[in-house]
């Protein structure tokens, strides 16, 4: 339906309504298209007047849609009026109306009214992140940074995740402002990015850079750069943080993997207690390994070749460096078949230790256990991303540790046997926001660049104090 | 509508737009009419008296007037709302705003709603209740209609007044029930046991348990009506469990009279271990034939988020033989998980027991899950399927690439 361009008289609305296929929902459809076409609010008003005069009442959803139209066009006084009417007419409002009113008022000079509404929302539910976003942006736009930060901390305390826009607004609006307290808060946001492994996008990064450079008497200078593979920053010659897990993190991860991934809710789901015990004693007697190989996974690298040949190549290639190898497989590999030749298997067993799990057990869990038990230097070879195992971990912190560890300890299999699989090279430095006090290094992503979750950004913002 | 058409005709007759009158009068009636009538009205408006000027804020007056005094006292009354009442009010407002929210909600449902851990969980639960309410309403409406039709038919029948003659007294339902019970009683003595393993309560949500019990009730019903029923065992069923509560909801008094064996013991305590076979989709072994001397176990579990290996783990722990239905061997699988509902399992097992015909038995697998029955050797079929898929995918990839290139160049030109 195309909404009319000018306000209409009652009879005209009536005529339009009758010509519409289903007159019961005419007003709703008309309002929807008004919002879509951003019609002048006078037209909407004339329709409301018509509805009010013929029914003596206006339904809540129509008011809501009218409100959306007003918010869209920034008609502050109308927003207030509609809100007042809603308040008189209905005892409480629902989240949709509050969202609209708060958003509408925050963008106007009556933004303080939005704050009182936020308080009202809190009485019935947890405000949404957009509620907070509007209020925080409004407060910081009017240079009330204390108030903005108060709201920000409140939302964090309620486990509401702030949008990047909110964080960016803090940097945008405190540009050039003085105050140690303010500076501390903004550093706090950067640390929040660090802790949650969030990478700012390009425009956000620019806001951060401008803020640093605008600190009065701070003498900060920012440069965009790429970090070398060695982890050296070419601008300030500073070495970035090591990506190794700390001793505590490592032990923590190992325990969690044994508890959540291998045992989980039921040890029988992935293995059996007898088998796991047998594997444990097997590993303990032969520790430590340098490389653990997922035999079945590696054997499928080149589909045209015999599976045992693939594995044989891999073992040969890795054994050359005098490393202690462990190959994990399943019992069916021992049966002489077209894919698994007994002689080849025998020869391989001279070069590496083999453990064969039951055919219905999951060998990945063993792979993780053997690698973690061997210590930090041990690597594992597989093309598997082990996502299902990561998902078994119970909390996000451990999941992150797992990912970090996975990136570090996987050998790049592309180099070794020219498989089609491309894995990101493991960096020796840690890709998070980091600081030494007089320098900050912030990884960022180009907004248009597509980024997979397992990739980390290559571009950095280096900020140093002169 | 009619008046509008008359109006239209008038305009046409007055030859404002003679062109429109000649071409596509009927076809373009609606859009034409709208613009025409509008322009006409506006013209009238201009020529009309200035006193007709629209008062755009009139609706505000209407909304504010008359309600003031009535509402103000209710507001005072409900100054302090309890959380439950507040939630109820919010729901009502959501309903007014046009969200899918049920019209009526019980105290219990409201509590479950409040206990939902997240906003999306709340939304989902409300939608579920809303749909349930809609179905119920529709059913009731249909029932009413049916009853009315029946009454009318009766009226007509009494008018014609025709007596039917038959050698049987009409007691169908009752006699059938008796016959079924007789058969079930026989099965309890001589029948092949079939075990439902009720030990998955902790792996399921409340709704999943309810679904499970519903499926079991259906399977019990179809077992009772079959020619040669199984002797159904509910094993590991604790008295105070959720399963039990749900069963009571479905069966009520009939629970005590069911011709099945209910026990809190494990099947390994009742039957010899070497005769038990645990049916699970995760099993590496595929069932070849239905063995009349074995005792098959079905796990009573609905897993909406597919939890692989739960029932296999259970069989492994107890050291039981396992088996999966030969779905791959007989059906060209299309999509969907290989785990079937409990009543489908029951249908399949009953058919196998009676006929041993896999094709007939696997008719009960939902049609959406497979493309057809395997007639040629499987590897040949797979080859053609793969070929088709690669052709399809290959083509699609090409298309995607082309689309992308197109969009990309558009972006560039825009910049």
XYZ file of C-alpha atoms in Angstrom, chain B residues 177-387:
211
model
C -11.522 -53.145 23.726
C -12.319 -56.519 25.165
C -10.747 -58.327 22.247
C -7.623 -56.194 22.476
C -7.319 -56.790 26.184
C -7.664 -60.485 25.647
C -4.816 -60.434 23.163
C -2.656 -58.259 25.403
C -3.267 -60.591 28.311
C -2.146 -63.461 26.133
C 0.949 -61.518 25.180
C 1.715 -61.009 28.855
C 1.995 -64.761 29.212
C 3.341 -65.957 25.880
C 4.424 -62.821 24.035
C 7.906 -61.712 23.086
C 9.153 -59.107 25.556
C 9.965 -55.593 24.376
C 11.700 -53.307 26.855
C 11.438 -49.524 27.154
C 14.418 -48.264 29.114
C 13.291 -45.398 31.348
C 16.657 -44.231 32.607
C 17.211 -41.072 30.587
C 15.345 -38.578 32.695
C 18.455 -36.629 33.627
C 19.465 -36.291 29.976
C 16.212 -34.585 29.017
C 14.375 -31.350 29.625
C 10.874 -31.379 31.056
C 9.339 -30.917 27.642
C 11.390 -33.726 26.183
C 10.187 -36.066 28.923
C 6.599 -35.068 28.151
C 7.176 -35.790 24.463
C 8.754 -39.123 25.291
C 5.795 -40.216 27.356
C 3.422 -39.144 24.604
C 5.301 -41.240 22.110
C 5.287 -44.235 24.452
C 1.553 -43.896 24.968
C 1.094 -43.938 21.202
C 3.320 -46.984 20.834
C 1.501 -48.810 23.603
C -1.760 -48.118 21.808
C -0.570 -49.464 18.502
C 0.915 -52.507 20.211
C -2.423 -53.238 21.847
C -4.232 -53.086 18.528
C -1.800 -55.324 16.677
C -2.514 -58.956 15.803
C 0.315 -60.347 17.864
C 1.364 -57.805 20.481
C 4.648 -57.614 22.333
C 4.789 -58.063 26.060
C 5.818 -54.491 26.845
C 8.127 -53.856 29.802
C 8.808 -50.431 31.293
C 12.101 -50.946 33.089
C 13.967 -48.604 35.446
C 10.757 -46.673 36.053
C 10.946 -45.052 39.484
C 7.722 -44.216 41.258
C 8.396 -40.534 41.901
C 10.016 -39.803 38.548
C 8.920 -37.268 35.963
C 8.132 -40.128 33.589
C 5.707 -41.535 36.119
C 4.034 -38.186 36.644
C 3.551 -37.722 32.927
C 2.171 -41.238 32.541
C -0.374 -40.505 35.237
C -1.424 -37.395 33.325
C -2.113 -39.493 30.219
C -3.563 -42.683 31.645
C -5.140 -41.591 34.962
C -7.045 -44.589 36.433
C -6.220 -46.772 33.457
C -2.563 -46.841 34.546
C -3.252 -49.628 37.038
C -5.148 -51.688 34.485
C -2.613 -51.566 31.669
C -1.606 -54.999 30.447
C 2.123 -54.347 30.560
C 4.900 -54.926 33.085
C 6.145 -51.873 34.943
C 9.182 -52.229 37.166
C 11.923 -50.176 38.750
C 14.358 -53.010 38.120
C 16.849 -52.997 35.296
C 16.279 -55.338 32.345
C 19.592 -57.022 33.120
C 18.062 -58.220 36.395
C 15.003 -59.688 34.702
C 16.357 -61.227 31.523
C 19.512 -63.178 30.677
C 22.160 -60.790 29.357
C 22.980 -62.756 26.222
C 19.415 -62.422 24.978
C 19.232 -58.650 25.242
C 19.816 -56.387 22.241
C 19.912 -52.628 22.716
C 18.541 -50.768 19.702
C 20.389 -47.508 19.081
C 21.107 -45.488 15.973
C 24.744 -45.079 17.060
C 25.427 -48.775 17.077
C 28.199 -49.964 14.738
C 26.301 -53.206 14.165
C 23.421 -53.261 11.737
C 20.407 -55.483 12.299
C 20.019 -58.066 9.547
C 16.930 -59.983 10.618
C 14.405 -59.767 13.383
C 15.179 -62.470 15.923
C 12.118 -63.847 17.726
C 14.226 -65.203 20.566
C 15.928 -61.926 21.432
C 14.647 -59.250 23.731
C 14.936 -55.822 22.152
C 15.433 -52.713 24.242
C 14.372 -49.242 23.124
C 15.719 -46.222 24.965
C 12.839 -43.955 26.045
C 14.474 -40.736 25.097
C 13.675 -37.752 22.948
C 16.787 -35.757 22.191
C 15.910 -32.555 20.420
C 19.498 -31.432 20.554
C 20.924 -34.625 19.215
C 23.069 -36.191 21.878
C 25.075 -38.870 20.182
C 26.202 -41.904 22.032
C 24.096 -41.634 25.162
C 22.242 -44.920 24.719
C 25.278 -46.588 23.177
C 27.238 -45.612 26.282
C 24.563 -47.225 28.399
C 24.701 -50.485 26.461
C 28.495 -50.431 26.604
C 28.428 -49.957 30.348
C 26.164 -52.962 30.814
C 28.040 -54.990 28.224
C 25.033 -55.586 26.009
C 24.797 -56.359 22.340
C 23.665 -53.388 20.259
C 22.027 -52.991 16.871
C 20.842 -50.247 14.540
C 18.120 -50.468 11.921
C 19.499 -51.046 8.405
C 18.237 -47.689 7.176
C 21.198 -47.077 4.872
C 20.868 -50.492 3.304
C 17.230 -50.186 2.338
C 16.588 -46.478 2.014
C 18.276 -43.747 0.072
C 18.645 -41.392 2.986
C 17.910 -37.791 2.238
C 18.040 -35.647 5.331
C 17.238 -35.699 8.998
C 18.681 -37.679 11.858
C 18.617 -41.458 11.863
C 16.953 -41.595 15.246
C 13.255 -42.343 14.921
C 10.406 -41.641 17.288
C 9.342 -44.358 19.694
C 6.011 -45.000 17.999
C 7.710 -45.317 14.632
C 10.062 -47.845 16.210
C 7.100 -49.765 17.577
C 5.371 -49.856 14.179
C 8.551 -51.058 12.525
C 9.218 -53.754 15.115
C 5.617 -54.998 15.000
C 5.692 -55.247 11.216
C 9.009 -57.042 11.312
C 7.674 -59.452 13.864
C 4.620 -60.255 11.805
C 6.134 -60.367 8.337
C 9.914 -60.080 8.505
C 9.668 -57.810 5.497
C 12.089 -54.900 5.819
C 10.571 -52.948 2.985
C 7.138 -53.075 4.540
C 8.502 -52.253 7.979
C 10.535 -49.271 6.850
C 7.453 -47.702 5.284
C 6.996 -46.206 8.731
C 10.106 -44.085 8.455
C 8.895 -40.527 7.725
C 8.796 -39.894 3.974
C 10.683 -36.609 4.226
C 13.741 -38.398 5.531
C 14.440 -40.587 2.491
C 14.238 -40.299 -1.290
C 13.144 -43.842 -1.982
C 13.856 -47.498 -1.533
C 17.088 -48.974 -2.746
C 16.536 -51.148 -5.768
C 19.958 -51.252 -7.362
C 23.163 -52.073 -5.502
C 23.874 -49.297 -3.041
C 27.278 -48.261 -4.348
C 25.851 -47.681 -7.824
C 23.089 -45.500 -6.505
C 25.523 -43.560 -4.391
C 27.654 -42.933 -7.424
C 24.766 -41.415 -9.351
C 23.683 -39.437 -6.313
C 27.185 -38.062 -5.897
C 27.295 -37.229 -9.570
